[in-house]
Short mmCIF file of C-alpha atoms in Angstrom, two decimals:
data_model
loop_
_atom_site.label_atom_id
_atom_site.label_comp_id
_atom_site.label_asym_id
_atom_site.label_seq_id
_atom_site.Cartn_x
_atom_site.Cartn_y
_atom_site.Cartn_z
CA MET A 672 5.06 -4.05 9.71
CA MET A 673 7.91 -2.08 8.18
CA LEU A 674 9.91 -2.06 11.42
CA PHE A 675 9.63 -5.80 11.89
CA SER A 676 10.40 -6.42 8.22
CA SER A 677 13.62 -4.47 8.61
CA ILE A 678 14.61 -6.47 11.68
CA TYR A 679 14.24 -9.86 10.03
CA GLY A 680 15.88 -8.46 6.91
CA MET A 681 19.06 -8.09 8.98
CA VAL A 682 19.04 -11.74 10.02
CA ASP A 683 20.56 -13.15 6.82
CA GLY A 684 23.41 -10.66 7.07
CA PHE A 685 24.03 -11.47 10.73
CA PHE A 686 24.17 -15.23 10.22
CA VAL A 687 26.18 -15.10 6.99
CA SER A 688 28.74 -12.61 8.37
CA ASN A 689 29.24 -14.46 11.66
CA TYR A 690 28.79 -18.12 10.67
CA VAL A 691 29.59 -18.44 6.96
CA GLY A 692 32.34 -16.00 5.96
CA ALA A 693 33.30 -12.53 4.76
CA THR A 694 33.34 -13.43 1.05
CA GLN A 695 29.82 -14.88 1.20
CA PHE A 696 28.66 -11.82 3.13
CA ALA A 697 30.13 -9.60 0.41
CA ALA A 698 28.39 -11.71 -2.26
CA LEU A 699 25.02 -11.29 -0.52
CA ASN A 700 25.52 -7.53 -0.22
CA LEU A 701 26.70 -7.23 -3.82
CA ILE A 702 23.75 -9.00 -5.48
CA TRP A 703 20.91 -8.01 -3.11
CA PRO A 704 20.29 -4.59 -4.71
CA TYR A 705 19.77 -6.26 -8.10
CA THR A 706 17.10 -8.60 -6.75
CA MET A 707 15.33 -5.62 -5.20
CA VAL A 708 15.11 -3.85 -8.58
CA LEU A 709 12.34 -6.23 -9.59
CA GLY A 710 10.73 -6.32 -6.15
CA ALA A 711 10.18 -2.57 -6.42
CA VAL A 712 7.38 -3.23 -8.91
CA GLY A 713 5.32 -4.86 -6.16
CA LEU A 714 5.60 -1.79 -3.96
CA MET A 715 4.60 0.44 -6.87
CA ILE A 716 1.43 -1.57 -7.44
CA GLY A 717 0.65 -1.75 -3.72
CA ALA A 718 1.26 1.91 -2.91
CA GLY A 719 -0.34 3.27 -6.08
CA GLY A 720 -3.24 0.86 -5.84
CA THR A 721 -3.80 1.84 -2.21
CA ALA A 722 -4.11 5.50 -3.18
CA LEU A 723 -6.69 4.64 -5.86
CA VAL A 724 -8.66 2.22 -3.68
CA SER A 725 -8.67 4.56 -0.66
CA LYS A 726 -9.91 7.46 -2.79
CA THR A 727 -12.64 5.24 -4.27
CA LEU A 728 -13.73 4.13 -0.78
CA GLY A 729 -13.82 7.79 0.29
CA GLU A 730 -16.19 8.43 -2.60
CA GLY A 731 -18.48 5.69 -1.26
CA LYS A 732 -17.90 3.21 -4.14
CA LYS A 733 -17.06 0.02 -2.25
CA ASP A 734 -17.72 -2.50 -5.06
CA GLN A 735 -15.58 -0.57 -7.48
CA ALA A 736 -12.83 -0.30 -4.86
CA ASN A 737 -12.80 -4.10 -4.48
CA SER A 738 -12.60 -4.62 -8.22
CA TYR A 739 -9.62 -2.24 -8.36
CA PHE A 740 -7.98 -4.10 -5.46
CA SER A 741 -8.39 -7.45 -7.24
CA MET A 742 -6.98 -5.99 -10.45
CA MET A 743 -3.86 -4.77 -8.64
CA ILE A 744 -3.14 -8.13 -7.00
CA PHE A 745 -3.71 -10.28 -10.09
CA SER A 746 -1.64 -7.90 -12.21
CA ALA A 747 1.22 -8.06 -9.69
CA LEU A 748 1.24 -11.86 -9.99
CA VAL A 749 1.42 -11.86 -13.80
CA ILE A 750 4.08 -9.15 -13.93
CA GLY A 751 6.07 -10.92 -11.21
CA VAL A 752 6.32 -14.14 -13.24
CA ILE A 753 7.50 -12.27 -16.33
CA LEU A 754 10.13 -10.28 -14.43
CA ASP A 755 11.26 -13.44 -12.66
CA ILE A 756 12.25 -15.07 -15.95
CA VAL A 757 14.13 -11.96 -17.10
CA GLY A 758 15.90 -11.56 -13.75
CA LEU A 759 17.19 -15.14 -13.70
CA ALA A 760 18.55 -14.84 -17.25
CA LEU A 761 20.55 -11.71 -16.38
CA MET A 762 21.87 -12.80 -12.96
CA ARG A 763 25.41 -13.81 -13.92
CA PRO A 764 26.02 -10.93 -16.40
CA VAL A 765 24.85 -8.41 -13.78
CA ALA A 766 27.09 -9.92 -11.10
CA ARG A 767 30.06 -9.66 -13.46
CA MET A 768 29.14 -6.08 -14.35
CA LEU A 769 29.22 -5.19 -10.65
CA GLY A 770 32.84 -6.34 -10.45
CA ALA A 771 32.40 -9.83 -8.99
CA SER A 772 34.83 -12.55 -10.03
CA GLY A 773 36.04 -15.92 -8.79
CA ALA A 774 34.42 -17.17 -5.58
CA LEU A 775 32.63 -13.85 -5.02
CA LEU A 776 30.91 -14.22 -8.40
CA GLU A 777 29.80 -17.80 -7.79
CA TYR A 778 28.40 -17.06 -4.33
CA ALA A 779 26.55 -14.01 -5.65
CA VAL A 780 24.93 -16.02 -8.45
CA ILE A 781 23.90 -18.85 -6.10
CA TYR A 782 22.24 -16.48 -3.64
CA GLY A 783 20.68 -14.31 -6.35
CA ASN A 784 19.19 -17.22 -8.31
CA ILE A 785 17.45 -18.67 -5.25
CA ILE A 786 16.02 -15.28 -4.24
CA MET A 787 14.97 -14.46 -7.80
CA ALA A 788 13.19 -17.80 -8.27
CA ALA A 789 10.68 -16.73 -5.60
CA MET A 790 10.38 -13.11 -6.73
CA PRO A 791 6.62 -13.28 -7.54
CA THR A 792 5.88 -14.21 -3.92
CA PHE A 793 8.01 -11.31 -2.68
CA MET A 794 6.29 -8.86 -5.02
CA LEU A 795 2.87 -9.94 -3.78
CA GLN A 796 3.97 -9.87 -0.15
CA VAL A 797 5.06 -6.25 -0.61
CA ALA A 798 1.92 -5.37 -2.58
CA PHE A 799 -0.39 -6.78 0.10
CA GLN A 800 1.17 -4.81 2.98
CA PRO A 801 -0.32 -1.35 2.25
CA PHE A 802 -3.67 -2.91 1.33
CA MET A 803 -3.90 -4.43 4.83
CA VAL A 804 -3.98 -0.87 6.17
CA THR A 805 -6.58 0.22 3.61
CA ALA A 806 -8.73 -2.77 4.61
CA GLU A 807 -8.54 -1.51 8.24
CA LYS A 808 -6.65 -4.66 9.20
CA ALA A 809 -3.27 -3.14 10.04
CA GLY A 810 -3.04 -5.29 13.17
CA LEU A 811 -3.53 -8.47 11.17
CA GLY A 812 -0.99 -7.23 8.65
CA PHE A 813 1.50 -6.75 11.45
CA TRP A 814 1.06 -10.30 12.74
CA ILE A 815 1.45 -11.70 9.23
CA THR A 816 4.73 -9.80 8.98
CA VAL A 817 5.77 -11.18 12.36
CA ALA A 818 5.01 -14.73 11.16
CA SER A 819 7.04 -14.11 8.01
CA GLY A 820 9.93 -12.68 10.00
CA LEU A 821 9.97 -15.48 12.54
CA THR A 822 10.05 -17.97 9.67
CA ASN A 823 13.20 -16.30 8.35
CA MET A 824 14.86 -16.12 11.76
CA ILE A 825 14.06 -19.70 12.77
CA PHE A 826 15.21 -21.23 9.49
CA ASP A 827 18.37 -19.09 9.42
CA TRP A 828 19.19 -20.44 12.86
CA ILE A 829 18.39 -24.06 11.92
CA LEU A 830 19.94 -24.13 8.43
CA ILE A 831 23.03 -22.03 9.19
CA GLY A 832 23.58 -21.97 12.96
CA VAL A 833 22.69 -25.62 13.64
CA LEU A 834 23.20 -27.49 10.37
CA GLY A 835 26.14 -25.38 9.17
CA GLY A 836 24.67 -24.40 5.80
CA GLY A 837 26.17 -21.74 3.55
CA ILE A 838 24.84 -18.81 1.60
CA GLU A 839 22.25 -20.99 -0.15
CA ALA A 840 20.72 -21.77 3.26
CA ALA A 841 20.34 -18.05 3.98
CA ALA A 842 18.58 -17.58 0.64
CA ALA A 843 16.27 -20.54 1.31
CA ALA A 844 15.26 -19.11 4.69
CA THR A 845 14.43 -15.78 3.07
CA VAL A 846 12.33 -17.46 0.37
CA LEU A 847 10.35 -19.44 2.97
CA SER A 848 9.59 -16.24 4.85
CA GLN A 849 8.39 -14.54 1.67
CA ILE A 850 6.06 -17.44 0.91
CA VAL A 851 4.50 -17.11 4.36
CA GLY A 852 4.13 -13.34 3.89
CA PHE A 853 2.33 -13.90 0.58
CA VAL A 854 0.12 -16.93 1.31
CA LEU A 855 -1.46 -15.68 4.56
CA PRO A 856 -2.93 -12.40 3.18
CA LEU A 857 -3.92 -14.16 -0.05
CA LEU A 858 -5.98 -16.71 1.89
CA TYR A 859 -7.50 -13.98 4.04
CA PHE A 860 -8.71 -11.84 1.14
CA LEU A 861 -9.91 -14.84 -0.91
CA ARG A 862 -12.22 -15.99 1.89
CA PRO A 863 -15.24 -14.03 3.19
CA ASN A 864 -13.98 -11.52 5.77
CA ASP A 865 -15.15 -8.50 7.75
CA SER A 866 -12.67 -6.03 6.23
CA LEU A 867 -13.33 -3.34 3.63
CA LEU A 868 -11.64 -5.39 0.88
CA HIS A 869 -11.87 -8.85 -0.65
CA LEU A 870 -10.53 -10.53 -3.78
CA GLY A 871 -13.09 -11.17 -6.48
CA ARG A 872 -13.68 -10.26 -10.10
CA PRO A 873 -10.93 -7.82 -11.14
CA SER A 874 -11.65 -4.59 -12.97
CA ARG A 875 -10.59 -4.39 -16.60
CA GLU A 876 -10.08 -0.64 -16.60
CA VAL A 877 -6.60 -0.35 -18.07
CA ARG A 878 -6.65 3.41 -17.53
CA ALA A 879 -7.30 2.90 -13.79
CA PHE A 880 -4.41 0.43 -13.57
CA LEU A 881 -2.06 2.84 -15.34
CA LYS A 882 -3.25 5.66 -13.05
CA ALA A 883 -2.50 3.53 -10.01
CA CYS A 884 0.96 2.70 -11.34
CA SER A 885 1.51 6.39 -11.98
CA ASN A 886 0.49 7.16 -8.39
CA GLY A 887 2.88 4.51 -7.10
CA MET A 888 5.70 5.61 -9.38
CA SER A 889 7.44 7.48 -6.57
CA GLU A 890 7.64 4.30 -4.46
CA PHE A 891 8.90 2.40 -7.49
CA VAL A 892 11.41 5.11 -8.28
CA THR A 893 12.56 5.21 -4.66
CA ASN A 894 13.23 1.48 -4.48
CA LEU A 895 14.60 1.25 -8.01
CA SER A 896 16.94 4.14 -7.27
CA TYR A 897 18.01 2.58 -3.98
CA SER A 898 18.87 -0.59 -5.84
CA LEU A 899 20.70 1.09 -8.73
CA VAL A 900 22.55 3.43 -6.40
CA GLY A 901 23.34 0.49 -4.14
CA MET A 902 24.96 -1.29 -7.07
CA LEU A 903 26.96 1.85 -7.83
CA TYR A 904 28.05 2.09 -4.18
CA ASN A 905 29.23 -1.51 -4.25
CA PHE A 906 31.05 -1.03 -7.56
CA ILE A 907 32.94 2.02 -6.22
CA LEU A 908 33.65 0.49 -2.82
CA LEU A 909 34.92 -2.76 -4.34
CA ARG A 910 37.58 -0.67 -6.08
CA LEU A 911 38.36 1.64 -3.15
CA ALA A 912 38.22 -0.75 -0.20
CA GLY A 913 37.62 -4.27 -1.52
CA GLU A 914 35.28 -6.69 0.25
CA TYR A 915 35.61 -4.66 3.48
CA GLY A 916 34.02 -1.65 1.78
CA VAL A 917 31.16 -3.70 0.31
CA ASN A 918 30.49 -5.31 3.68
CA ALA A 919 30.58 -1.96 5.49
CA TYR A 920 27.96 -0.64 3.08
CA GLY A 921 25.97 -3.82 3.65
CA VAL A 922 25.92 -3.15 7.41
CA ILE A 923 24.81 0.45 6.78
CA SER A 924 22.05 -0.74 4.44
CA TYR A 925 20.67 -3.23 6.97
CA VAL A 926 20.70 -0.81 9.87
CA SER A 927 19.52 2.16 7.81
CA TYR A 928 16.48 0.18 6.72
CA LEU A 929 15.76 -0.43 10.40
CA PHE A 930 15.82 3.30 11.21
CA LEU A 931 14.12 4.46 8.02
CA SER A 932 11.39 1.84 8.41
CA VAL A 933 9.91 4.03 11.15
CA PHE A 934 9.53 6.87 8.64
CA LEU A 935 8.44 4.57 5.81
CA GLY A 936 6.00 2.62 7.95
CA TYR A 937 4.32 5.73 9.34
CA SER A 938 4.12 7.33 5.90
CA MET A 939 2.62 4.19 4.37
CA GLY A 940 0.25 3.78 7.32
CA VAL A 941 -1.13 7.30 7.16
CA ALA A 942 -1.38 7.38 3.33
CA PRO A 943 -4.79 5.61 3.15
CA VAL A 944 -6.14 8.11 5.71
CA VAL A 945 -4.86 11.01 3.63
CA GLY A 946 -6.29 9.43 0.48
CA TYR A 947 -9.69 8.93 2.14
CA HIS A 948 -9.96 12.55 3.29
CA PHE A 949 -8.74 13.73 -0.09
CA GLY A 950 -11.55 11.77 -1.74
CA ALA A 951 -14.03 13.23 0.79
CA ARG A 952 -12.66 16.79 0.14
CA ASN A 953 -11.88 17.29 3.85
CA CYS A 954 -9.13 19.92 3.56
CA ALA A 955 -9.06 20.75 7.27
CA GLU A 956 -8.16 17.16 8.16
CA LEU A 957 -5.48 17.06 5.44
CA LYS A 958 -3.84 20.09 7.05
CA ASN A 959 -4.09 18.50 10.49
CA LEU A 960 -2.60 15.19 9.29
CA ARG A 961 0.32 16.90 7.57
CA TYR A 962 1.21 19.06 10.58
CA LYS A 963 1.04 16.29 13.16
CA SER A 964 2.84 13.81 10.91
CA ILE A 965 5.84 16.08 10.36
CA LEU A 966 6.01 16.81 14.09
CA LEU A 967 5.96 13.13 15.09
CA LEU A 968 8.44 12.13 12.41
CA SER A 969 10.81 14.95 13.40
CA LEU A 970 10.96 13.59 16.95
CA ALA A 971 11.61 10.09 15.59
CA ALA A 972 14.36 11.48 13.35
CA LEU A 973 16.17 13.05 16.29
CA ALA A 974 16.09 9.72 18.10
CA ALA A 975 17.26 7.74 15.06
CA GLY A 976 20.12 10.10 14.26
CA GLY A 977 21.28 10.19 17.88
CA VAL A 978 21.25 6.42 18.29
CA GLY A 979 23.01 5.91 14.96
CA MET A 980 25.87 8.24 15.83
CA LEU A 981 26.31 7.20 19.48
CA PHE A 982 26.19 3.44 19.00
CA SER A 983 27.78 3.08 15.57
CA ASP A 984 30.74 0.95 16.77
CA SER A 985 28.49 -1.41 18.74
CA ILE A 986 26.15 -1.86 15.78
CA ALA A 987 29.06 -2.56 13.42
CA GLY A 988 30.38 -5.11 15.91
CA LEU A 989 27.28 -7.27 15.41
CA PHE A 990 28.48 -8.06 11.87
CA SER A 991 32.25 -8.02 12.39
CA SER A 992 32.76 -11.62 13.61
CA GLY A 993 35.58 -10.36 15.84
CA ASP A 994 37.41 -8.48 13.06
CA GLU A 995 38.43 -5.21 14.75
CA ASP A 996 39.67 -3.57 11.55
CA PHE A 997 36.31 -4.11 9.91
CA ARG A 998 34.42 -2.97 13.02
CA HIS A 999 36.42 0.27 13.10
CA MET A 1000 35.88 0.97 9.40
CA ALA A 1001 32.16 0.17 9.45
CA GLY A 1002 31.64 2.15 12.67
CA ARG A 1003 33.23 5.28 11.20
CA ALA A 1004 31.23 4.88 7.99
CA PHE A 1005 27.99 4.50 9.93
CA ARG A 1006 28.63 7.62 12.06
CA ILE A 1007 28.99 9.74 8.94
CA TYR A 1008 26.04 8.15 7.12
CA ALA A 1009 23.78 8.55 10.20
CA LEU A 1010 23.67 12.32 9.60
CA SER A 1011 21.12 11.57 6.89
CA TYR A 1012 18.61 10.26 9.46
CA PHE A 1013 18.04 13.79 10.78
CA LEU A 1014 16.61 14.81 7.36
CA ALA A 1015 15.25 11.68 5.66
CA HIS A 1016 11.87 11.70 7.42
CA PHE A 1017 10.81 14.99 5.83
CA ASN A 1018 11.48 13.78 2.30
CA ILE A 1019 9.98 10.31 2.77
CA PHE A 1020 6.75 11.74 4.14
CA ALA A 1021 6.57 14.41 1.42
CA SER A 1022 6.76 11.77 -1.30
CA SER A 1023 4.16 9.53 0.39
CA PHE A 1024 1.86 12.51 1.04
CA PHE A 1025 1.68 13.45 -2.64
CA THR A 1026 1.15 9.80 -3.60
CA ALA A 1027 -1.86 9.71 -1.26
CA LEU A 1028 -3.15 12.88 -2.95
CA ASN A 1029 -3.03 10.94 -6.25
CA ASN A 1030 -0.27 13.23 -7.53
CA GLY A 1031 2.24 10.62 -8.60
CA LYS A 1032 4.28 13.07 -10.68
CA VAL A 1033 5.26 15.34 -7.78
CA SER A 1034 5.86 12.33 -5.55
CA ALA A 1035 8.12 10.77 -8.18
CA VAL A 1036 10.08 14.02 -8.60
CA ILE A 1037 10.84 14.06 -4.86
CA SER A 1038 11.78 10.37 -4.77
CA PHE A 1039 13.84 10.38 -7.94
CA SER A 1040 15.73 13.50 -6.92
CA ARG A 1041 16.41 12.19 -3.41
CA THR A 1042 17.45 8.64 -4.18
CA PHE A 1043 18.99 9.02 -7.63
CA VAL A 1044 19.85 12.46 -8.97
CA PHE A 1045 21.13 14.09 -5.79
CA GLN A 1046 22.71 10.95 -4.41
CA ILE A 1047 24.59 9.93 -7.55
CA GLY A 1048 25.80 13.49 -8.06
CA ALA A 1049 26.96 13.70 -4.45
CA LEU A 1050 28.53 10.23 -4.63
CA LEU A 1051 30.60 10.97 -7.73
CA ILE A 1052 31.68 14.47 -6.64
CA LEU A 1053 32.43 13.74 -2.98
CA THR A 1054 34.21 10.46 -3.74
CA SER A 1055 36.55 12.23 -6.16
CA LEU A 1056 37.32 14.83 -3.47
CA LEU A 1057 37.35 12.79 -0.25
CA GLY A 1058 37.80 9.16 -1.27
CA THR A 1059 36.00 6.59 0.86
CA ASP A 1060 34.65 9.22 3.30
CA GLY A 1061 32.95 10.87 0.34
CA VAL A 1062 30.97 7.66 -0.23
CA TRP A 1063 29.50 7.85 3.28
CA LEU A 1064 28.78 11.61 3.02
CA ALA A 1065 26.82 11.29 -0.22
CA MET A 1066 23.50 10.37 1.40
CA PRO A 1067 23.43 13.17 4.02
CA PHE A 1068 24.22 15.69 1.29
CA ALA A 1069 21.48 14.29 -0.96
CA GLU A 1070 18.91 14.46 1.87
CA LEU A 1071 19.76 18.12 2.49
CA LEU A 1072 19.22 19.05 -1.15
CA CYS A 1073 15.96 17.11 -1.26
CA CYS A 1074 14.65 18.88 1.86
CA LEU A 1075 14.97 22.18 0.02
CA LEU A 1076 13.12 20.72 -2.97
CA SER A 1077 10.33 19.31 -0.76
CA VAL A 1078 9.76 22.68 0.91
CA VAL A 1079 9.39 24.35 -2.49
CA LEU A 1080 6.89 21.73 -3.71
CA TYR A 1081 4.85 21.83 -0.48
CA SER A 1082 4.48 25.60 -0.90
CA ARG A 1083 3.66 25.42 -4.59
CA TYR A 1084 0.83 22.88 -4.26
CA ARG A 1085 -0.74 24.12 -1.01
CA PRO A 1086 -3.43 26.22 -2.80
CA ARG A 1087 -4.52 23.24 -4.94
CA TYR A 1088 -5.06 20.79 -2.07
CA GLY A 1089 -5.79 23.12 0.81
CA TYR A 1090 -3.50 21.42 3.33
#
């Protein structure tokens, strides 16, 4: 699901960069991190709720697990509507704060307003994804994601490639895909089904909801930090390299999500299994899962880092629209940034592993350090020393520091969980 989501997430960028124009592409890249700030709440509810529901299922309390599941989904809907109103009101001031002006500002506001108007559907789409795994319907979840992705691709092609639409057409295609990704799982869980979960009367245990949000805090922190740091990247690059710099970072963001989705998808997929065995007090299986997971992800990391460094120019060329100067700049940036892929898997899995163990605090420390503290520190220091190259080196340096932190935390909490 995560891999396919990352592929169709690149489609807007491909069509806008090649068929609409560089300024519109820069506007999309500039405002996208802001829209994802609010979407991160959906992932927090989904990931944290999954940990709680999986643990409850492992304890043999199926009815209570379903009431918790219903509470998470209905809460995500209410929160999504509230955040939607706030996000729309702040769209133009945020775009100005990020340095946009003139045509860049107007395009950013147009795209952002359309995406933000459908934010509740996106939040619920993201929240449903991990629950599909918990319900033992990962295959169905994958095909729902495929349907959502194909919707985005087809309408991007029709609205932009065939009808010649602009940035508003790209936003409309994305919104349609999010609606599909939300409606299909909603209908499935509302109707009688043969999975472990169904939507019914929600629990009113506020403490359980807050516990779930605490468990999912690391996922929220990760995505919130990505968004805030992304806005900082764009602000710095707009000053150092103009629209070229913003667009180069946009290419890196799209492709990085593709590579990192392998790590994220595996970590999210195995989390309900970890949570179940934690609830059943099966320490031997926790140890087995952790060992095999790190081994598999390490092999995937070697492949991702190698591909990223070897084919950086070709990947950048997909978004260059024949502009050789941009292709050269983005290719060099991607080669440097790809060093982070060799290390990211270890930190992503560590954060997800502690979330599944219902230890949201440790998970949040890893995520917040990796995506915010270490990265902002590296970004500010390395940029002052190396200029634009320092921007691209910030993430590899942050991943290295976080690896050291993850090793320390793994060792410290091993006696408590027996993994």
